[in-house]
Short mmCIF file of C-alpha atoms in Angstrom, two decimals:
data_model
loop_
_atom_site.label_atom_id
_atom_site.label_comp_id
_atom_site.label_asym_id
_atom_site.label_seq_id
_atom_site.Cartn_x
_atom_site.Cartn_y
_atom_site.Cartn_z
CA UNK A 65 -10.76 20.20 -17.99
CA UNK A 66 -8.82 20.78 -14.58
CA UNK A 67 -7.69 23.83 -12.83
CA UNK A 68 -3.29 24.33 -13.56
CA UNK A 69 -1.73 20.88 -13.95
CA UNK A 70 1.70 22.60 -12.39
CA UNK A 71 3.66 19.73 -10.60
CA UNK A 72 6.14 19.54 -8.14
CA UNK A 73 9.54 18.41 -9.36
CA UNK A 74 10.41 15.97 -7.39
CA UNK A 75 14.21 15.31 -8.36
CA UNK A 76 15.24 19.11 -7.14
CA UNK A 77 16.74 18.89 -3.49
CA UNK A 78 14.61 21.11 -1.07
CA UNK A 79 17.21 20.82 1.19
CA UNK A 80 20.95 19.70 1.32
CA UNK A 81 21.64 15.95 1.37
CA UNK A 82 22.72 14.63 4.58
CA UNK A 83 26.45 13.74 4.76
CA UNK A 84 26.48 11.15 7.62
CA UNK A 85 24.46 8.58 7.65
CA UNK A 86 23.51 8.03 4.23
CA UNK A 87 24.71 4.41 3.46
CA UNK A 88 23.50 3.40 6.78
CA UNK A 89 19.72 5.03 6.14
CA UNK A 90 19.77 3.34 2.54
CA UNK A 91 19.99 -0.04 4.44
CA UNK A 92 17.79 1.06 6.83
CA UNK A 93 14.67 2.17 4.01
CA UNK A 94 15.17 -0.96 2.31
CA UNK A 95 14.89 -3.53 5.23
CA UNK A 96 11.58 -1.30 6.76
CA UNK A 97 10.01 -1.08 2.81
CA UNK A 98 10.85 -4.86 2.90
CA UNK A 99 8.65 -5.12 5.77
CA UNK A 100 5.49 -2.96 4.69
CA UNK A 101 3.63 -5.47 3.01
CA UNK A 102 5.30 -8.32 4.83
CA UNK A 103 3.15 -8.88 7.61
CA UNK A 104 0.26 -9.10 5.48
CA UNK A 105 1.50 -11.63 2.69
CA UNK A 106 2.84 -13.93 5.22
CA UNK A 107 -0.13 -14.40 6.80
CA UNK A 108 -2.59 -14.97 4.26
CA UNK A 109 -1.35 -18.50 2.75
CA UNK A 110 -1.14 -20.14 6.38
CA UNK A 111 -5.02 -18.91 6.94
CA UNK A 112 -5.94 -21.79 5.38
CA UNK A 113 -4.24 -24.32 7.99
CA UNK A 114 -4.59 -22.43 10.79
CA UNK A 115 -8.32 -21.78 10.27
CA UNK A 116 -8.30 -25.81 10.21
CA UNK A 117 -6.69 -25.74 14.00
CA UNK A 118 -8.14 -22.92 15.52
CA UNK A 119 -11.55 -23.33 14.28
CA UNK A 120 -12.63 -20.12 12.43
CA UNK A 121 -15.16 -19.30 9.27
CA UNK A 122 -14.45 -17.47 6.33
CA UNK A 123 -15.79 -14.16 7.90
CA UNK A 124 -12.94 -14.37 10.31
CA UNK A 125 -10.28 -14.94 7.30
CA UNK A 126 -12.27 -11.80 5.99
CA UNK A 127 -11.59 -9.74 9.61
CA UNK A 128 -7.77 -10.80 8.90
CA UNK A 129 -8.16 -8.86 4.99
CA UNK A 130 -9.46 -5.83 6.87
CA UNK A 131 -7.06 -5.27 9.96
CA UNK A 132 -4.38 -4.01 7.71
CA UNK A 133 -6.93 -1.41 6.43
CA UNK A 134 -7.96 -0.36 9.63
CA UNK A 135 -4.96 0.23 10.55
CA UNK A 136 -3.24 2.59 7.79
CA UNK A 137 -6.59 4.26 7.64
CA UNK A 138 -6.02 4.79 11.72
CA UNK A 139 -2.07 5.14 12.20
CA UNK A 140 -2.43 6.95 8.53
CA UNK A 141 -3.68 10.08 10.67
CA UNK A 142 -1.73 9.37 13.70
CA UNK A 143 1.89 9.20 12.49
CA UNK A 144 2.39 12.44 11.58
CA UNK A 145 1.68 13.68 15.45
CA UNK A 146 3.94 10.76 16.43
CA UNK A 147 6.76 11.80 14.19
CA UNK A 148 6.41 15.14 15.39
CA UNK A 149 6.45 14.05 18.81
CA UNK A 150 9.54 11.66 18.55
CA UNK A 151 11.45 12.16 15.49
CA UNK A 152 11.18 10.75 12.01
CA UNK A 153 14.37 7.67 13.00
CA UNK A 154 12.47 6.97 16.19
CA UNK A 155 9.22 6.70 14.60
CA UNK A 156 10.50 4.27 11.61
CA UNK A 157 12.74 2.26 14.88
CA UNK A 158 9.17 2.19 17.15
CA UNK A 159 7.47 0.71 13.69
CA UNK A 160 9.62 -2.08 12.89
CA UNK A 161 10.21 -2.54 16.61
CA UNK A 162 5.92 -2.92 16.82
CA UNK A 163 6.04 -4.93 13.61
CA UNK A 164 8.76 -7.55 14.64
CA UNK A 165 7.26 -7.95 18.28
CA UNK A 166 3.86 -8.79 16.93
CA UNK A 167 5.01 -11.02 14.01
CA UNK A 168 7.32 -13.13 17.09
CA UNK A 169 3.98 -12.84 19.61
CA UNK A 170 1.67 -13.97 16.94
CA UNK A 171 3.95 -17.38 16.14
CA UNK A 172 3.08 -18.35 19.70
CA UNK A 173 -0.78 -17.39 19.58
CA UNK A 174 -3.71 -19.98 21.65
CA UNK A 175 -6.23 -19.25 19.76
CA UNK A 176 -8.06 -16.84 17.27
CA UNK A 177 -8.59 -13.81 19.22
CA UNK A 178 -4.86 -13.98 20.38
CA UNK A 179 -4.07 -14.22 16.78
CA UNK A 180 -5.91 -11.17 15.45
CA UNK A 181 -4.80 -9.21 18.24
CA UNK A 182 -0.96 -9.46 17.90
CA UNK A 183 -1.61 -9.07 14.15
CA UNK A 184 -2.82 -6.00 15.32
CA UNK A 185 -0.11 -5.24 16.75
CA UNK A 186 2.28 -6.04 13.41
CA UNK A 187 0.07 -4.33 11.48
CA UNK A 188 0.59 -1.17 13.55
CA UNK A 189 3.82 -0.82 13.26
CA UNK A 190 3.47 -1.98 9.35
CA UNK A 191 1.10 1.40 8.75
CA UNK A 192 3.61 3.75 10.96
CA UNK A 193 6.30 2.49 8.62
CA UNK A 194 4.08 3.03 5.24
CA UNK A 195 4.16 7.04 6.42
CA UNK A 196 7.07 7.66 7.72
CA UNK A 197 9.42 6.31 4.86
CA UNK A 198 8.78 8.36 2.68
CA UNK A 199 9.81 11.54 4.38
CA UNK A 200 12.70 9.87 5.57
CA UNK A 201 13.80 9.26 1.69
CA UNK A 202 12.73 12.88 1.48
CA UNK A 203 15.53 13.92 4.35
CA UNK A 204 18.13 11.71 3.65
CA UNK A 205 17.97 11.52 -0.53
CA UNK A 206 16.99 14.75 -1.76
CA UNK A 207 19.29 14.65 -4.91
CA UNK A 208 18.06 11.01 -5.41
CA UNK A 209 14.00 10.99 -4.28
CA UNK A 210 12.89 9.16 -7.97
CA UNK A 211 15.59 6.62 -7.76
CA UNK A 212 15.11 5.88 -3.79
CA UNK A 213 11.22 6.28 -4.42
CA UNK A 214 12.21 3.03 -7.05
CA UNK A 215 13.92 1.46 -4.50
CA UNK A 216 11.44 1.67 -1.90
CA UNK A 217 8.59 -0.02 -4.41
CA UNK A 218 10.72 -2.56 -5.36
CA UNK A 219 11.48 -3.49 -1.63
CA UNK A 220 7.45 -3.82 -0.58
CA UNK A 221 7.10 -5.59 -3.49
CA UNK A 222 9.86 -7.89 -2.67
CA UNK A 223 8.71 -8.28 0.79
CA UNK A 224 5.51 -8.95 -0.43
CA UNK A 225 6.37 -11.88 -2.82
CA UNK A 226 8.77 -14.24 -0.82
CA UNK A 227 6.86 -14.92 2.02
CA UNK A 228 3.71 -16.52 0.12
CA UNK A 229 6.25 -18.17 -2.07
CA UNK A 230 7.81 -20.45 0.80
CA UNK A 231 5.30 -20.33 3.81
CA UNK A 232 3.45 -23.56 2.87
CA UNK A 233 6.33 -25.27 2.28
CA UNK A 234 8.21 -24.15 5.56
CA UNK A 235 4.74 -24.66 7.40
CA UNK A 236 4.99 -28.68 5.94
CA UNK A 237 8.42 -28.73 7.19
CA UNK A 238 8.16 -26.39 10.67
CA UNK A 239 4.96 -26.23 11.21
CA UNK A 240 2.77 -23.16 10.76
CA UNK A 241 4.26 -21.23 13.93
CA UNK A 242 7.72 -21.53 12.62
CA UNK A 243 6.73 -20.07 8.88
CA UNK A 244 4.87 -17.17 10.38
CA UNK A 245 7.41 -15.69 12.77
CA UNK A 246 10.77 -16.42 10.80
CA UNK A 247 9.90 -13.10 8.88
CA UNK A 248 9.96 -11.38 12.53
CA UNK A 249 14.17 -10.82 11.63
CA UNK A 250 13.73 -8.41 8.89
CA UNK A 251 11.98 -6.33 10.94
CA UNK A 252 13.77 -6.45 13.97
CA UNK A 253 17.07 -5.82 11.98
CA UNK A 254 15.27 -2.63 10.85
CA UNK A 255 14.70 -1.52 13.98
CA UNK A 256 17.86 -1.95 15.01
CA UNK A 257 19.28 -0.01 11.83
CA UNK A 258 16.84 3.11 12.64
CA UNK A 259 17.96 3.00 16.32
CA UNK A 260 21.75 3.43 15.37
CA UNK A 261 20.41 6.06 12.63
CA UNK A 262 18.67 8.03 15.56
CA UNK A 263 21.52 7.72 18.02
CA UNK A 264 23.50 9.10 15.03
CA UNK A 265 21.39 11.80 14.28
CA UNK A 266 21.69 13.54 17.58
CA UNK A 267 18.45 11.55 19.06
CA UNK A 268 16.26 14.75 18.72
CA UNK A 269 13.33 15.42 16.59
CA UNK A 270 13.96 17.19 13.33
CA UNK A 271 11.36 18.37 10.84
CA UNK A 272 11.59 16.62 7.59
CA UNK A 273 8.86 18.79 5.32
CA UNK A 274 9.45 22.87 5.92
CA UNK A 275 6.87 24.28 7.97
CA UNK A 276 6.68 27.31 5.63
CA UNK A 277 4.57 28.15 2.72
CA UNK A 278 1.24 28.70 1.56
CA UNK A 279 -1.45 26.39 3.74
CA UNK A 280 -4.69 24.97 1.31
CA UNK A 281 -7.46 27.91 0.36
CA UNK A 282 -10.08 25.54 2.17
CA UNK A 283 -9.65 22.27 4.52
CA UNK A 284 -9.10 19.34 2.24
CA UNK A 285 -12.12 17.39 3.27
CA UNK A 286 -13.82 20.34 1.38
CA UNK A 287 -12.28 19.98 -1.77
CA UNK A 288 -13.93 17.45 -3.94
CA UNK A 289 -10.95 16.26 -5.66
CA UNK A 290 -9.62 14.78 -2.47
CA UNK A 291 -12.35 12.77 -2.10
CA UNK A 292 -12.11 11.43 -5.52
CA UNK A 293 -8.89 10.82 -5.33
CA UNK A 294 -9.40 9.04 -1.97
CA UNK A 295 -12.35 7.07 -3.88
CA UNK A 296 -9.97 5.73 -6.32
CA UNK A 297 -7.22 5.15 -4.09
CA UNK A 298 -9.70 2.90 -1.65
CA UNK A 299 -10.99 1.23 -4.71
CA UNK A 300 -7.84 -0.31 -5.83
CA UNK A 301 -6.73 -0.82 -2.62
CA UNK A 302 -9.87 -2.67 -2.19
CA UNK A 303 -8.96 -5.19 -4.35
CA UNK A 304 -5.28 -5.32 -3.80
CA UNK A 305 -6.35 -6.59 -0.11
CA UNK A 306 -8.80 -8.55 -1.46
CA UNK A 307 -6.16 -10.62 -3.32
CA UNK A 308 -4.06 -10.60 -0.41
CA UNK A 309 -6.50 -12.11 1.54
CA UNK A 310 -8.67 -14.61 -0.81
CA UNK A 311 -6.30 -15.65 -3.73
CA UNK A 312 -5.24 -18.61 -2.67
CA UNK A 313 -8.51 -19.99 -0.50
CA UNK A 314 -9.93 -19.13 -4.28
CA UNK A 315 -7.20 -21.08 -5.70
CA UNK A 316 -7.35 -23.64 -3.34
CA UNK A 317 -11.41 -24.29 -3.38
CA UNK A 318 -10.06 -24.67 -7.80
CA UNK A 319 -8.62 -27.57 -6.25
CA UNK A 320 -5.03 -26.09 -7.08
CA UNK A 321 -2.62 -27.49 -3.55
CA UNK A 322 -2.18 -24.59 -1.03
CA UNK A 323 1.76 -24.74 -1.84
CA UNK A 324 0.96 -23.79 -5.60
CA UNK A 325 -1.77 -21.44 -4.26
CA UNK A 326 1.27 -19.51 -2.51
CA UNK A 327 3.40 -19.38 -5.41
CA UNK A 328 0.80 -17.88 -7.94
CA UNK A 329 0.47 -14.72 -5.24
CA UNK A 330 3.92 -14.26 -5.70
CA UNK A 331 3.57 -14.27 -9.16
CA UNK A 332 0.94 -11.99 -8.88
CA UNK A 333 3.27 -9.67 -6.77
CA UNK A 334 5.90 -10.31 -9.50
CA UNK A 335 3.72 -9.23 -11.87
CA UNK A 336 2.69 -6.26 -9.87
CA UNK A 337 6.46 -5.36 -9.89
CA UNK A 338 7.11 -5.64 -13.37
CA UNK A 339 4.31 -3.21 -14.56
CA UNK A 340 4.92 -0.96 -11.26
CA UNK A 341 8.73 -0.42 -12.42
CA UNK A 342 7.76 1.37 -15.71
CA UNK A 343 4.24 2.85 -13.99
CA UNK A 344 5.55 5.84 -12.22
CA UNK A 345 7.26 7.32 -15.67
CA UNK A 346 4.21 6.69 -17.99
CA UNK A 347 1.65 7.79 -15.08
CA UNK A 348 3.87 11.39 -14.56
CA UNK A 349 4.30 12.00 -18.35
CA UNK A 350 0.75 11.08 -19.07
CA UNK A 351 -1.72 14.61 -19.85
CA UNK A 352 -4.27 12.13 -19.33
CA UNK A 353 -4.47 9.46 -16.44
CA UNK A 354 -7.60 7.41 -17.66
CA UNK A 355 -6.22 4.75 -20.43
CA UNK A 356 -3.54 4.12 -17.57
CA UNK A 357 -6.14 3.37 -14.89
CA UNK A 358 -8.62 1.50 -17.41
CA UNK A 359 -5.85 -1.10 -18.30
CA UNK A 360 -5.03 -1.75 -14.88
CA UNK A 361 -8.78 -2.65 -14.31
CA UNK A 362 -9.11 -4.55 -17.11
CA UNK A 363 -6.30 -6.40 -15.91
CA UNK A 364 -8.39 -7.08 -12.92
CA UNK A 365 -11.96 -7.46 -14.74
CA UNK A 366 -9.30 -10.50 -16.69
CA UNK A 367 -7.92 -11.67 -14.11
CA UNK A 368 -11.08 -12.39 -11.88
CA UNK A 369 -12.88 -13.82 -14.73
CA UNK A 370 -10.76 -16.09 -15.62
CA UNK A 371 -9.91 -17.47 -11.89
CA UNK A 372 -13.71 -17.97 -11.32
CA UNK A 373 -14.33 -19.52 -14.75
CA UNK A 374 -11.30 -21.51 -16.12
CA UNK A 375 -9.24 -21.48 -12.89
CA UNK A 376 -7.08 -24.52 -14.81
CA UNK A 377 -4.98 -21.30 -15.94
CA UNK A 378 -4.72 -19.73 -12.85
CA UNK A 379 -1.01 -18.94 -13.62
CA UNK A 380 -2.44 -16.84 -16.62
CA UNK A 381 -5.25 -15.37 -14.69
CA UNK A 382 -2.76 -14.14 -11.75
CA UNK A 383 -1.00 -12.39 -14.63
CA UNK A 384 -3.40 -10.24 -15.01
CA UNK A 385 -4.15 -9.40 -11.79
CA UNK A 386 -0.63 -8.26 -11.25
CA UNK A 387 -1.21 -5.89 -14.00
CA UNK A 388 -4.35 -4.73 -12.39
CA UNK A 389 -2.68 -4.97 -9.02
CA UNK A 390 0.28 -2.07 -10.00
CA UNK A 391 -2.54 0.36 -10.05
CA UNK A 392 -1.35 1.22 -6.60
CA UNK A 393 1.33 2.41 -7.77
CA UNK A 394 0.06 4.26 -10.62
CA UNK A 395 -2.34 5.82 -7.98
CA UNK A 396 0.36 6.57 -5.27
CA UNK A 397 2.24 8.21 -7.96
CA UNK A 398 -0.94 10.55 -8.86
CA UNK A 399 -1.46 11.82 -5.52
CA UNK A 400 2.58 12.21 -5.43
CA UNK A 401 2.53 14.20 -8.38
CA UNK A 402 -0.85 16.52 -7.78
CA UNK A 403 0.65 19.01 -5.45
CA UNK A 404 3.28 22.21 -6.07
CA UNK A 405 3.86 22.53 -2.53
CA UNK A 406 5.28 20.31 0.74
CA UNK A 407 1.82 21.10 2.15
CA UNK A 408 -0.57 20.45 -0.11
CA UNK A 409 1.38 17.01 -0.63
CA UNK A 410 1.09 16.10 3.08
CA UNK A 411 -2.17 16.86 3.38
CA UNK A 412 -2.96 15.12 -0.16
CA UNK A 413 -1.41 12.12 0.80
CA UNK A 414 -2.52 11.94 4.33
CA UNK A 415 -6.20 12.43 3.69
CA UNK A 416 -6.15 10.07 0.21
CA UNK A 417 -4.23 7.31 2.35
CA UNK A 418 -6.52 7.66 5.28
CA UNK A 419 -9.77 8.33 4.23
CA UNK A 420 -9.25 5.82 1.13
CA UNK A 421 -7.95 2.89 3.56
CA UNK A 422 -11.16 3.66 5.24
CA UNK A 423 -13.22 3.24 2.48
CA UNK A 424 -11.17 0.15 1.56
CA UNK A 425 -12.29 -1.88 4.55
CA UNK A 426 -15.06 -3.30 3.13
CA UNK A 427 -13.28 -5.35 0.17
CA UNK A 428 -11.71 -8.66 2.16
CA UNK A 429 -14.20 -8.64 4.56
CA UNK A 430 -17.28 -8.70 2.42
CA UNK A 431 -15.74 -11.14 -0.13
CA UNK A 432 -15.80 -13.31 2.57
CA UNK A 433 -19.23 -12.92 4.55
CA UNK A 434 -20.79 -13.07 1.02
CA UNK A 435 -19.24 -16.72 0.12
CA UNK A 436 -20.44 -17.56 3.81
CA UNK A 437 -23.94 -16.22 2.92
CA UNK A 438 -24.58 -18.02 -0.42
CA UNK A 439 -21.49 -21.44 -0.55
CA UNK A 440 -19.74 -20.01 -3.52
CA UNK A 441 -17.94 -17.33 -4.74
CA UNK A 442 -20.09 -15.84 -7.74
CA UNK A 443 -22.21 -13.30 -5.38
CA UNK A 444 -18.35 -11.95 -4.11
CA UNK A 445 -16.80 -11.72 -7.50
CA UNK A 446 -20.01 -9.83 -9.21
CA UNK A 447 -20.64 -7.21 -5.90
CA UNK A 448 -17.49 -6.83 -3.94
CA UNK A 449 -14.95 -7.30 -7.17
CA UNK A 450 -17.02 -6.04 -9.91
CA UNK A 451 -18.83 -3.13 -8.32
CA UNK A 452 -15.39 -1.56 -7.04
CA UNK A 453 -13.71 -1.49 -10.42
CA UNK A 454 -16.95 0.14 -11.74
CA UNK A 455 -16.88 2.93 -9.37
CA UNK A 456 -12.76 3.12 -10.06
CA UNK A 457 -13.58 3.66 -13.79
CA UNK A 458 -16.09 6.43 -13.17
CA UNK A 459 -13.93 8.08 -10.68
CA UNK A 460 -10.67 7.73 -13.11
CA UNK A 461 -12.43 9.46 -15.61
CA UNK A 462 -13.54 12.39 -13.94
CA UNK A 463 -10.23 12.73 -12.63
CA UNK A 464 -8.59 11.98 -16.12
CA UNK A 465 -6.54 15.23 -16.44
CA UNK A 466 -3.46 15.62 -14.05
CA UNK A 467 -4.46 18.86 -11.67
CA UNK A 468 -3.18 20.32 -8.51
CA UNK A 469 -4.29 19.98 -4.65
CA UNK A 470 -3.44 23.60 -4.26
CA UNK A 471 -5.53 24.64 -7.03
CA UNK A 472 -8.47 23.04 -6.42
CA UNK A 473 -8.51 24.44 -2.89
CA UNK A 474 -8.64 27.72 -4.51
CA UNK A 475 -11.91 27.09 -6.54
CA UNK A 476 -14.97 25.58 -6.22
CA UNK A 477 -15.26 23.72 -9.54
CA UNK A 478 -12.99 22.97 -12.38
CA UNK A 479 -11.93 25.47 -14.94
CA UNK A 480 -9.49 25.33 -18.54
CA UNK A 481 -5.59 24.43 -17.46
CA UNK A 482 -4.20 27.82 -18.37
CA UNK A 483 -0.84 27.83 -17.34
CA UNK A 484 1.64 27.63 -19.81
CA UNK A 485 4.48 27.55 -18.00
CA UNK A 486 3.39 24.06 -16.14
CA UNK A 487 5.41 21.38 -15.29
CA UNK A 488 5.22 18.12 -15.48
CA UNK A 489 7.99 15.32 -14.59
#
């Protein structure tokens, strides 16, 4: 049993919609969402071939899988000073101005080092974006935050999918170089679109969550369901990096061709979209979060089975780890949901994103330096992909019943859900 299960309603305006600027900041979410996930998904197919030119191991291709972790567990932190600093629209135009320089810088990279470095750099303004969207849909759609916070998964997700689905073939055609920094436009356009958007807005910083209100009983690195929450939300982001980063060397050491190996992570991110459309709705209605979580892993425990087994399916297999792979939304949408207040969901999200991209780090990189260790894959699938969704399960389940930030500040352990006037949307 959990403390009151009260939620925030998310679809009631805490302040009055904006009445410039709205079509123009639609455009301008949707090309930064596209680019959240781009940076990373572009990459990964083409590690393959440019591993072969520059030279580097499988540990390396596992240092790749962790940058983006480092840095939304870093700039996760960070971006709230920044955005009080300059301003929600010149925060979200410095991100996609950081992503689409380091996507264009990294085309022209010497060698490995050079490469990981302007990644870096991408993947900077990537994790500035990944916080700062969200308050923006907050400012600029508060009659509309369910249907934006739609449109905003279903814009990573695209920009997740296409770029795996074409690089190997534009890389045959181009050349490597060419495949990885053709995606630099979208960002740069987004920049551009946040930079008119701030020059709109008056160019000065404006608050976008009230500074009012009831702060947390105790710091939230004292409350124990933050760090459960964080546990779960570093688990299955764990593995969604993981995937990111391995699927298609896995696919390709199958003997499956790197071009087909591209494809199937799209249709894992496909896959991932389907579910995720209809996951926020069941995951808010839901008294109890746990059968939602434990199909997700299954679809995972499926999925990675069947790759390392009967990989002649793999279009089956990748399936299933789309299913498993929506989790993040299902989890995105719990820490969402567990708060009553603007506060206590800033500092929920903030700490769960941070602290959980933190714990994350270990997923790509391990797979890796444990298939570099032993010359297959079976040590990296039992450890790295197994032991993760065992410690998700566990931590699901104790967190089964939906509960507020705010009111497990106030105690030190759980007691009955007592409220019967709570909320849920």
């Amino acid at each position: 049993m959990r403390p009151s299960s009260v939620v925030a309603v998310t679809d009631r305006p805490s302040v009055g919609p904006q009445a410039r600027g709205r079509t123009l900041a639609l455009l301008a979410i949707v090309c930064a969402a596209l680019n959240l996930r781009l940076v990373v998904t572009a990459l990964s197919p083409l590690l393959t071939t440019i591993g072969a030119e520059f030279g580097f191991t499988a540990t390396v291709v596992g240092v790749f899988g962790t940058l983006p972790l480092v840095a939304f567990a870093v700039f996760g932190l960070i971006t709230p000073a920044v955005m009080r600093r300059l301003g929600p629209e010149a925060t979200a135009a410095l991100s996609m101005l950081l992503a689409g320089a380091g996507q264009v810088m990294r085309s022209f990279a010497p060698d490995t080092g050079t490469l990981l470095a302007l990644t870096g750099v991408a993947l900077v303004g990537a994790a500035l974006g990944n916080v700062v969207v969200p308050p923006l849909i907050k400012q600029y759609f508060p009659d509309r935050l369910a249907a934006l916070s739609t449109v905003q998964m279903v814009a990573i997700h695209l920009g997740a999918l296409f770029p795996p689905l074409v690089a190997i073939p534009l890389a045959e055609v181009a050349g490597w170089r060419v495949a990885l920094g053709t995606w630099s436009v979208l960002a740069l356009v987004a920049a551009l679109l946040w930079t008119v958007q701030w020059r709109r807005s008056g160019g000065a910083p404006r608050a976008v969550v009230p500074s009012g209100g009831p702060a947390l009983a105790r710091p939230i690195w004292r409350v124990g369901m933050a760090w459960r929450m964080a546990l779960l939300f570093g688990m299955v982001t764990w593995n969604v990096f993981t995937l990111f980063t391995w699927l298609p060397a896995l696919l390709d050491d199958a003997g499956h061709s790197p071009a087909l190996a591209g494809s199937l992570v799209s249709l894992m991110v496909g896959a991932s979209l389907m579910f995720g459309l209809v996951a926020p709705v069941v995951t808010l209605r839901a008294a109890n979060t746990f059968p939602i979580v434990a199909l997700g892993l299954a679809g995972y425990g499926v999925g990675y089975l069947g790759v390392a087994v009967a990989p002649g399916y793999a279009v089956l297999w990748v399936l299933f780890l789309g299913l498993g792979t929506s989790l993040f939304v299902v989890v995105m949408t719990m820490i969402n949901a567990r708060s009553s207040t603007p506060q206590g969901a800033a500092a929920l999200s903030g700490f769960v994103q941070g602290a959980g991209s933190g714990i994350a780090l270990g997923g790509p990189l391990l797979f890796g330096l444990f298939n570099e260790l032993t010359g297959g894959w079976t040590l990296s699938y039992a450890v790295i992909a197994g032991g993760s969704l065992a410690v998700a399960l566990v931590v699901a389940y104790v967190e089964r019943t939906p509960w507020t930030i705010e009111a497990a500040a106030q105690r030190h352990g759980p007691v009955p859900t007592s409220d019967p006037t709570g909320v849920r949307s």
